[in-house]
Short mmCIF file of C-alpha atoms in Angstrom, two decimals:
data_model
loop_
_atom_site.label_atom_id
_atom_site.label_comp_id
_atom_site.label_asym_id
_atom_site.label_seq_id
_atom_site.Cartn_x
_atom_site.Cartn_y
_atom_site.Cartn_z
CA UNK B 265 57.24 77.95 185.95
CA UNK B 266 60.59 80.21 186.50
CA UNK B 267 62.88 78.09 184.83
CA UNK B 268 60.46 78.21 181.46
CA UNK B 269 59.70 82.56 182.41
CA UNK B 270 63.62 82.52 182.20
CA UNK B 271 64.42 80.90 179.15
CA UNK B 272 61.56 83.25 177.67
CA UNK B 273 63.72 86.04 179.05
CA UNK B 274 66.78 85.05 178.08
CA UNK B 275 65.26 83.87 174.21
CA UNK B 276 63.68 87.79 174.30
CA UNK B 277 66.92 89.55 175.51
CA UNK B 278 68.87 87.82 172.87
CA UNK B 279 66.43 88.63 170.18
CA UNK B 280 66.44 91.88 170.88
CA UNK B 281 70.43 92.21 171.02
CA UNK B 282 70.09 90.54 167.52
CA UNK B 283 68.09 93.45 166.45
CA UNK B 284 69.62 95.99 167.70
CA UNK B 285 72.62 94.89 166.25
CA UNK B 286 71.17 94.48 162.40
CA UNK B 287 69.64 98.05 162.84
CA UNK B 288 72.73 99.70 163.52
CA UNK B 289 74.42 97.73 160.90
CA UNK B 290 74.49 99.12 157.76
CA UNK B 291 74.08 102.78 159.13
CA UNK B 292 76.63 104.84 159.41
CA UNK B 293 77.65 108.26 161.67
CA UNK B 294 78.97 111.31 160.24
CA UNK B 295 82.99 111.87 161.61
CA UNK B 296 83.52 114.96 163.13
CA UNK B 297 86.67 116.36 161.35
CA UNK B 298 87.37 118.59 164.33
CA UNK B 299 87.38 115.93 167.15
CA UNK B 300 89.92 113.92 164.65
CA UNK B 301 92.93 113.17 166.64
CA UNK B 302 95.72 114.74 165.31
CA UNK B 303 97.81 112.60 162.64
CA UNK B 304 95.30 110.08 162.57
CA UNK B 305 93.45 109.90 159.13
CA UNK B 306 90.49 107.96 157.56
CA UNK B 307 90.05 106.62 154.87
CA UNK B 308 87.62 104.90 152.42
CA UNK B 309 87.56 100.92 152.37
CA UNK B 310 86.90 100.70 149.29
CA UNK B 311 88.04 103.70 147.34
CA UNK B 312 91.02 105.04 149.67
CA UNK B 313 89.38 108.29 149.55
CA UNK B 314 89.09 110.86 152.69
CA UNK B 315 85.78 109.48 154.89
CA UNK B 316 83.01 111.51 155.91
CA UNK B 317 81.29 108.25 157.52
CA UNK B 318 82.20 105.68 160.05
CA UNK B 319 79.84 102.32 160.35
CA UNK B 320 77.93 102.95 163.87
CA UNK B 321 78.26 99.17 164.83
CA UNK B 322 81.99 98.55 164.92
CA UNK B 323 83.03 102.26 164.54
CA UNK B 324 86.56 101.03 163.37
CA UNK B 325 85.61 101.26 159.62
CA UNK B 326 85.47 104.10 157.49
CA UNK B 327 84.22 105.75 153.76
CA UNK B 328 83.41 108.73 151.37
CA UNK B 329 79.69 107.71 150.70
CA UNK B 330 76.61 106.35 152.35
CA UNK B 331 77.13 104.33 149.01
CA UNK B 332 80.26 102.77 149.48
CA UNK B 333 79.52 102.14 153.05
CA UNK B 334 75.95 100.06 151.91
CA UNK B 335 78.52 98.47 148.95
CA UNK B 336 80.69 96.99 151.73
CA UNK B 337 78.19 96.04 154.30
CA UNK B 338 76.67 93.55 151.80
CA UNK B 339 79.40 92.73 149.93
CA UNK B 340 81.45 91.58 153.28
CA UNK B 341 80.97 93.85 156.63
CA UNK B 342 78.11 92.28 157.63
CA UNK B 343 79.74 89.08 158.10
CA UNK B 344 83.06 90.69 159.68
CA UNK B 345 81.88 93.60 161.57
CA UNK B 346 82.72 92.90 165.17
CA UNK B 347 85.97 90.94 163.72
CA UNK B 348 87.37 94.00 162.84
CA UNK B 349 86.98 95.69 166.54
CA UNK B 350 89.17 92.88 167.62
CA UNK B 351 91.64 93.42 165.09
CA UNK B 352 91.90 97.00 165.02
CA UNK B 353 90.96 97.93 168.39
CA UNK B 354 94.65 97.43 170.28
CA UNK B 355 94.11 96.00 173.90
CA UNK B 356 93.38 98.70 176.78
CA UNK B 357 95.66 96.63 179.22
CA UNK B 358 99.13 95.16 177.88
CA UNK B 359 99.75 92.83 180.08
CA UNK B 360 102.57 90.04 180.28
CA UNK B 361 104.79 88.52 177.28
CA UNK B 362 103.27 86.03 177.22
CA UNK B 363 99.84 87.45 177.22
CA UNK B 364 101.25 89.24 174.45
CA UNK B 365 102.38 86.38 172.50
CA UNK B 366 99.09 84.67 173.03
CA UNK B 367 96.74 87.41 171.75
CA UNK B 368 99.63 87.83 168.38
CA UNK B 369 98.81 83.86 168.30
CA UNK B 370 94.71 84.67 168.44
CA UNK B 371 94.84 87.52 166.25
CA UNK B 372 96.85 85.97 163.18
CA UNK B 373 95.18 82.67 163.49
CA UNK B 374 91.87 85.29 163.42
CA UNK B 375 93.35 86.86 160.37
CA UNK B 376 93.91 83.15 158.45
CA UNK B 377 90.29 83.01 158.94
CA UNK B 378 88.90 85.81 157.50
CA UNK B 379 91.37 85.54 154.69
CA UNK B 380 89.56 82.16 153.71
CA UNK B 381 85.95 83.62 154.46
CA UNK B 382 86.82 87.06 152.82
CA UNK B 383 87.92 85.29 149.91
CA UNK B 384 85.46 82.52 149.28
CA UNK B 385 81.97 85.24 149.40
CA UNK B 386 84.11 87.53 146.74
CA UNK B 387 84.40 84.46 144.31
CA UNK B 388 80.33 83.60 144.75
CA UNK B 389 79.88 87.10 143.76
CA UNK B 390 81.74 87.01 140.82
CA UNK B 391 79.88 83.83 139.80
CA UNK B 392 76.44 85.43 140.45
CA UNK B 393 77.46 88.38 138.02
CA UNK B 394 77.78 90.45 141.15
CA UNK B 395 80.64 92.44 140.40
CA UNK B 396 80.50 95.08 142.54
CA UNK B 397 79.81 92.56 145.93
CA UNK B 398 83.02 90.78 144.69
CA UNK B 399 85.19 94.09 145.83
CA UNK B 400 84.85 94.48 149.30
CA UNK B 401 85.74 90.84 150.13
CA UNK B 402 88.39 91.18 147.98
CA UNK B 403 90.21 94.41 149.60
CA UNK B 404 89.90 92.68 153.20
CA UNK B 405 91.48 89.32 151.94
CA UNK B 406 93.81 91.58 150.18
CA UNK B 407 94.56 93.28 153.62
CA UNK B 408 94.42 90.58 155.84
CA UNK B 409 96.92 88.61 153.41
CA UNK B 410 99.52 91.46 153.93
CA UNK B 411 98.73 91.46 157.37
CA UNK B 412 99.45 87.70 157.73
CA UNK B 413 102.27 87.67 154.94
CA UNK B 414 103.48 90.50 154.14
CA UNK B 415 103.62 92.35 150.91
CA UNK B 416 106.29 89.85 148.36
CA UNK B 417 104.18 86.53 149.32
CA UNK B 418 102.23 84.13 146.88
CA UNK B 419 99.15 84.55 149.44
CA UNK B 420 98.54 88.07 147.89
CA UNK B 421 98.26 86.57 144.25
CA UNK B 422 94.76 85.17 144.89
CA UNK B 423 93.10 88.27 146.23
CA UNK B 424 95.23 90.28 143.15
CA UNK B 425 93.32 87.98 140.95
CA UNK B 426 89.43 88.40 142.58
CA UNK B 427 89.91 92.19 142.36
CA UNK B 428 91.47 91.76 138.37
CA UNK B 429 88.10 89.88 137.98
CA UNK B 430 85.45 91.93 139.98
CA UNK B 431 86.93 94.74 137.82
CA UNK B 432 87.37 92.67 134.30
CA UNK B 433 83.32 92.46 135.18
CA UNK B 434 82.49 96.39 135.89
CA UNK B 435 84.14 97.03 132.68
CA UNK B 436 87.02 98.66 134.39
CA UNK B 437 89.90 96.90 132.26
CA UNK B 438 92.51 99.33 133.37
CA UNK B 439 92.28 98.56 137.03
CA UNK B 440 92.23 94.89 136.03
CA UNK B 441 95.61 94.85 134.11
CA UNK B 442 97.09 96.73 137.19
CA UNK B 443 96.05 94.06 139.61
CA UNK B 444 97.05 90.89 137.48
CA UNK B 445 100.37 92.73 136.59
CA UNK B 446 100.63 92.74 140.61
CA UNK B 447 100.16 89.65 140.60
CA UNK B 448 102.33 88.54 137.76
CA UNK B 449 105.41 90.51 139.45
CA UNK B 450 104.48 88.69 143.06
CA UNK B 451 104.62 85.68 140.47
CA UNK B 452 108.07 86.35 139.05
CA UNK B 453 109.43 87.01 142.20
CA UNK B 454 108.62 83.61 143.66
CA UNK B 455 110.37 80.49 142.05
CA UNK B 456 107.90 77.99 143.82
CA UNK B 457 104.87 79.02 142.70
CA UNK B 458 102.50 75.91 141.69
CA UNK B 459 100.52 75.98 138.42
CA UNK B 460 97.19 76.62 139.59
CA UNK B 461 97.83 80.25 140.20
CA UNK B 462 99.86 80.14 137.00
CA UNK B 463 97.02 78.94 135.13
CA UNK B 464 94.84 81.26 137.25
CA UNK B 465 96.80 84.09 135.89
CA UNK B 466 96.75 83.43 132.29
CA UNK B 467 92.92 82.99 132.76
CA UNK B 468 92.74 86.28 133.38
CA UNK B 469 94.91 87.88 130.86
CA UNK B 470 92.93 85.87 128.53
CA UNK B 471 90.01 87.37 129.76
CA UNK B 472 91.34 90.61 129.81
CA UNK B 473 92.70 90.60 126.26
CA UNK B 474 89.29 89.49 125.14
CA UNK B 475 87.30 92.62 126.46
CA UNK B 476 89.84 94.50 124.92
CA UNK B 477 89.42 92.58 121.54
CA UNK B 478 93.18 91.54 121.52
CA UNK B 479 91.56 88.08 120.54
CA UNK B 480 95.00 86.39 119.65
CA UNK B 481 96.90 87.77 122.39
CA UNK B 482 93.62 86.21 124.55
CA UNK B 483 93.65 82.70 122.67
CA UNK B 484 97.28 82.55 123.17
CA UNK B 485 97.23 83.61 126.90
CA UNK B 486 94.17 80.37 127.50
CA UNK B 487 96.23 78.42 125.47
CA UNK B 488 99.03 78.62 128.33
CA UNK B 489 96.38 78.81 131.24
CA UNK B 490 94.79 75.04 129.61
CA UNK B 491 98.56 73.74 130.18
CA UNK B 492 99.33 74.84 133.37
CA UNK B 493 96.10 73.96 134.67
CA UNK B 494 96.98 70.40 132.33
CA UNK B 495 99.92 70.24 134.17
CA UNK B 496 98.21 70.31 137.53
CA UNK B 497 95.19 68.15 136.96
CA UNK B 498 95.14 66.97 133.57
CA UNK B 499 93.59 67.78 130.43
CA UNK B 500 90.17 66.08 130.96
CA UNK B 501 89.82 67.24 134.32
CA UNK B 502 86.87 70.11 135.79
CA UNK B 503 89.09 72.29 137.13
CA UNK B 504 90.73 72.69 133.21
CA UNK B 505 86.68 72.23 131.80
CA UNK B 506 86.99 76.37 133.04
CA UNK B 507 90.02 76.85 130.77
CA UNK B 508 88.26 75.30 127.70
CA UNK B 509 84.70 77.34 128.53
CA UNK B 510 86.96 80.54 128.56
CA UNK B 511 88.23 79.96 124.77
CA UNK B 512 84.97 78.99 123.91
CA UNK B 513 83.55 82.67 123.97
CA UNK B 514 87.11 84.22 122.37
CA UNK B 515 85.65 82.34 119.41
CA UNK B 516 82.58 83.35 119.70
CA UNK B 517 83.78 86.90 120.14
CA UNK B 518 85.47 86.34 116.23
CA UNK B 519 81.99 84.83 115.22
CA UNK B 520 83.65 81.54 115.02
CA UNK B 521 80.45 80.06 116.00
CA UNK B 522 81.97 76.16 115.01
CA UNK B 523 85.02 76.82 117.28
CA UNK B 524 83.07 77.83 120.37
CA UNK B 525 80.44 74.73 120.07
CA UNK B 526 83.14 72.62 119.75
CA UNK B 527 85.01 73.95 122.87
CA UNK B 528 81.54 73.74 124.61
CA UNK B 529 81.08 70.35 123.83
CA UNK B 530 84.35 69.67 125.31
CA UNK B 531 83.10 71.32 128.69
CA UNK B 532 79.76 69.55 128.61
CA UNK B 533 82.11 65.94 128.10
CA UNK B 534 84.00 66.63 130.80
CA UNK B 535 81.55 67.42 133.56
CA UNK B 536 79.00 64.24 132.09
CA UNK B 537 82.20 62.37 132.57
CA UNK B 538 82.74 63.34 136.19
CA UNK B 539 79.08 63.50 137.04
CA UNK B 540 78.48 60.16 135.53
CA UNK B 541 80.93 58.72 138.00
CA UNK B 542 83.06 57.72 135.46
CA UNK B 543 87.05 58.22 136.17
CA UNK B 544 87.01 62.06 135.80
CA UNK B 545 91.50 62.12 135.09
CA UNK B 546 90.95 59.79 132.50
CA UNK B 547 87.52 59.57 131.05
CA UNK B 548 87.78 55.84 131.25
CA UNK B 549 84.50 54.79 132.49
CA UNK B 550 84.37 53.02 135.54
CA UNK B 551 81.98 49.64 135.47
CA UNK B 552 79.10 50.86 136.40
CA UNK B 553 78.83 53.69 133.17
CA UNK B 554 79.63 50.53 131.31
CA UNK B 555 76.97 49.09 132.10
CA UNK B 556 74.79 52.07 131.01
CA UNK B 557 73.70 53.15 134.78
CA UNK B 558 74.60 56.20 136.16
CA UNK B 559 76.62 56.11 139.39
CA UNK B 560 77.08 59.59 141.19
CA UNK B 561 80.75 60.23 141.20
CA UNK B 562 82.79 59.46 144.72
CA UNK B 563 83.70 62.60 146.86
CA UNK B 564 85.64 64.90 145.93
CA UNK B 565 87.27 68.31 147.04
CA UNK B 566 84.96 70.18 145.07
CA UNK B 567 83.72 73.49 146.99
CA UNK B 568 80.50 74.91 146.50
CA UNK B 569 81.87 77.69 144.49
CA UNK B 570 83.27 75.56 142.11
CA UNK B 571 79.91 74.02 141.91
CA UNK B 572 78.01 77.43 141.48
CA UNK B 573 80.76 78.08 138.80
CA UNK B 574 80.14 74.90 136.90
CA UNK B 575 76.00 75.38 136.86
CA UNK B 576 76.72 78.74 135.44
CA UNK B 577 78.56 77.53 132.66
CA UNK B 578 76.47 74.86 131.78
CA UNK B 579 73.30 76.80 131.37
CA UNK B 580 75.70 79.65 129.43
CA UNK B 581 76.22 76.67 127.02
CA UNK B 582 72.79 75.39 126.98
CA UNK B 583 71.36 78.92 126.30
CA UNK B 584 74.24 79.16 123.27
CA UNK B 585 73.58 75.81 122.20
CA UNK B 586 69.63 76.26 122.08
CA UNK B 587 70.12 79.56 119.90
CA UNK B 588 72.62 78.23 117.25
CA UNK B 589 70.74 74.56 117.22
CA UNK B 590 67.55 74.90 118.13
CA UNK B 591 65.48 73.80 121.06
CA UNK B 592 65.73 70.01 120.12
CA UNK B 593 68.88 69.45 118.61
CA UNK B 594 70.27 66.20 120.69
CA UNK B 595 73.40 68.89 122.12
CA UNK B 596 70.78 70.50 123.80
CA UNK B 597 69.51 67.08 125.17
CA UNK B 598 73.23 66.05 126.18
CA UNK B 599 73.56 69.30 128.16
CA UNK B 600 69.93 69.02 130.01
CA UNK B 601 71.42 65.83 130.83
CA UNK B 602 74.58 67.13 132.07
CA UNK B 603 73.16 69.85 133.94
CA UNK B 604 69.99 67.22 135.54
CA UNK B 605 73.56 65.25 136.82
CA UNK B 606 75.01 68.36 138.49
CA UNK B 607 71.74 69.20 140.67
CA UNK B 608 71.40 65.19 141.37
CA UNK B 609 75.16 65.66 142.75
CA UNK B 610 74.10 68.86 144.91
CA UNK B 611 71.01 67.11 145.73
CA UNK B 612 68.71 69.43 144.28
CA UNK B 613 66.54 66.57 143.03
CA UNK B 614 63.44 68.75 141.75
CA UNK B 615 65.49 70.58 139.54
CA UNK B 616 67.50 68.11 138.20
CA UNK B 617 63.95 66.01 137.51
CA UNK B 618 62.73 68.91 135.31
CA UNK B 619 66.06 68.94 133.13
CA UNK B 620 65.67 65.29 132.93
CA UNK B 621 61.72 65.45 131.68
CA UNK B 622 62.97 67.92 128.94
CA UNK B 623 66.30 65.73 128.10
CA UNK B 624 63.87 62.64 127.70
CA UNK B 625 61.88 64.58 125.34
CA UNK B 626 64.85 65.68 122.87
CA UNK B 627 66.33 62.18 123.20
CA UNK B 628 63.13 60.78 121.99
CA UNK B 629 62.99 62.83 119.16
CA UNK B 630 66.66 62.58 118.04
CA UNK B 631 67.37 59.09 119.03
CA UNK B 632 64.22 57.00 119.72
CA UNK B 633 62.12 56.00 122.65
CA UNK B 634 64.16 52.49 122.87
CA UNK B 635 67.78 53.84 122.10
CA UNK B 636 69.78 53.05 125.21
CA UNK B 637 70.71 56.81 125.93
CA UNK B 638 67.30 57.37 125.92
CA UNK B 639 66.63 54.41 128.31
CA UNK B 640 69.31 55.17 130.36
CA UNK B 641 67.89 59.09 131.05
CA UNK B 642 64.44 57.42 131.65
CA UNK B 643 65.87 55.70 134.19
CA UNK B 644 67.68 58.15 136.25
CA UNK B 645 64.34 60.41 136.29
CA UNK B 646 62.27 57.08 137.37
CA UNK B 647 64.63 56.47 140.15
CA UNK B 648 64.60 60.46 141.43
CA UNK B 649 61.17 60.34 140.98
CA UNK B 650 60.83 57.52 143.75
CA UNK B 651 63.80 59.20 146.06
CA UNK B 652 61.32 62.52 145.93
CA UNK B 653 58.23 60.21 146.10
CA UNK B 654 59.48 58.27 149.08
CA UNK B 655 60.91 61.65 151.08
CA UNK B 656 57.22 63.01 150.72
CA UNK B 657 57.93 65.97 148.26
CA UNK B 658 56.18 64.22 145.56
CA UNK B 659 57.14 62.29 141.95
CA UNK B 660 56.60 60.84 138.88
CA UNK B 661 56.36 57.12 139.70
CA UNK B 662 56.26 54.81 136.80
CA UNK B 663 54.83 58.26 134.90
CA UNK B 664 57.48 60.49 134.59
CA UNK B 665 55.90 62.68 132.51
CA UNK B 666 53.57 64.00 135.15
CA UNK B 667 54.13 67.32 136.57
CA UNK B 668 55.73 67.89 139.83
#
């Protein structure tokens, strides 16, 4: 009939909009230098440099290389392309004051936006080793936090720090100390500044000290970062589990192999503890981990970064601990367990089943079959069995042993 023809129609038109848009994105046009209005100049987004290229979907962006212009599509222009022709194309009528005021209103609140989205994709790059994805993100929340607050405000600390880091991980430890010493001196210059981007700061000295084998200066600078971040959330809290994980690989840097597994053990506690939905400031745990069961913790503000960041470290310190100790040593166990919690907790089930099988194993082997750790893992993987069994994506049932 022609109501269904023109849904078809209007389906196919936007389809093809769609794909006309992600084939021109991506792509770029060669500038013609002559045509360049005089006094205006382009440059690179991400190196500063004179460009040769503009992107031929926004046209509003520029840069030096085909390379750099791929670099920042992926690492952040495909998500902000048309954003930008809003924000950097001025308005072809000016209208009244108050129009005026409204679109400074739209265009700021705009800006807060892509500050927040800008900055959240460059930290999941950095935690999926991306390094050079982490940069682009980083420049725009850089620029849009000037934009917003102008060049002396905390708000520029943050994207300071994701460019000290995408850099620390390139190997570029020059650039890094320039950007953290930017955002020390925004830092210094600010008398309320709350310990979480103190403790975000020291981080990254440590960090940097470390690549540069300053390995004191780096202990000393974690040392300070573990108290600030103390200070905000407490010792035995996953946001300072980071700190601890940090120090952990100084040591192992010095060969201090003891050091580091005892600093990873300290990480592994502290997530179990949380994950276990025992009290996660204290490490008191709450009635049900008396009772041996395992209770997923209560909500939190945890984002999913911080979540991608913890799964990271956990299977950095399962990989250490299964080289120093061995395949079945009952740390590796602990940490199988740990890391079978964290996937219950973002409801990857399946994966966390298949840490659990292996857990049960080492636990059997260390511990028993009828020591109550043991029993208590059994039981978790039994009862995710069902969940999977009962949702239709398959199980264990009362044989957990069985392959998905």
């Amino acid at each position: 009939n022609a109501e269904s023809w023109g849904v078809r129609y209007y389906v196919l038109n936007v389809s093809c909009l769609c794909l006309n848009f992600m084939s021109q994105a991506g792509t770029g046009i060669i500038i013609n230098q002559l045509a360049r209005p005089k006094g205006v100049k382009y440059d690179c987004e991400i190196c500063g440099k004179q460009a040769a290229i503009s992107c031929s979907s926004c046209r509003v962006t520029y840069y030096c290389t085909k390379e750099h212009q791929q670099t920042d599509f992926k690492g952040i222009h495909n998500q902000i392309c048309q954003d930008l022709v809003t924000l950097r194309n001025p308005p072809s009528i000016i209208g009244s004051e108050e129009e005026r005021v409204n679109r400074d209103q739209q265009i700021r609140a705009l800006q807060r936006s892509l500050i927040e989205l800008t900055k959240e994709t460059a930290q999941r790059y950095l935690i999926q080793g991306k390094f050079e994805l982490a940069v682009p993100g980083a420049l725009q929340s850089l620029k849009f936090s000037v934009a917003v607050f102008g060049n002396d405000s905390l708000e520029l600390v943050p994207p300071y720090l994701l460019l000290a880091e995408s850099n620390l991980g390139l190997g570029r430890l020059k650039v890094a100390e320039e950007f953290l010493s930017l955002a020390n001196w925004n830092i210094l210059k600010q008398s309320d500044c709350g310990n979480t981007l103190r403790s975000r700061l020291h981080r990254n000295f440590g960090r940097l000290y470390a690549a540069q084998e300053r390995y004191n200066e780096a202990l000393q600078s974690l040392a300070i970062d573990i108290y600030f971040s103390s200070l905000e959330s407490g010792p035995e809290h996953v946001n300072t589990a980071s700190s601890y994980y940090h120090m952990a690989n100084v040591f192992h840097a010095q060969d201090k192999s003891d050091n580091a597994l005892a600093f990873f053990e300290k990480v592994v506690n502290i997530w179990h503890v949380f994950l276990s939905g025992e009290n996660q400031a204290t490490g008191i745990p709450t009635e049900a981990t008396a009772n041996k069961t395992v209770s997923p913790p209560v909500a939190t503000d945890l984002t999913e970064v911080q979540l991608e960041e913890a799964t990271e470290i956990l299977r950095h310190i399962l990989e250490f601990r299964e080289t120093f100790l061995g395949e079945q040593a009952l740390a590796v166990g602990s940490c199988r367990f740990t890391l079978a919690l964290l996937y219950r907790y973002t409801k990857d089930v399946g994966v966390a089943i298949e840490y659990l099988k292996k857990a049960v194993e080492i636990y059997e082997i260390n511990l028993g079959p009828h020591h109550p750790e043991t029993h208590q893992i059994n039981d978790l993987l039994i009862e995710l069995s069902q969940t999977m069994a009962r949702s239709g994506l398959g199980g264990y049932g009362r044989n957990p042993r069985m392959s998905i």
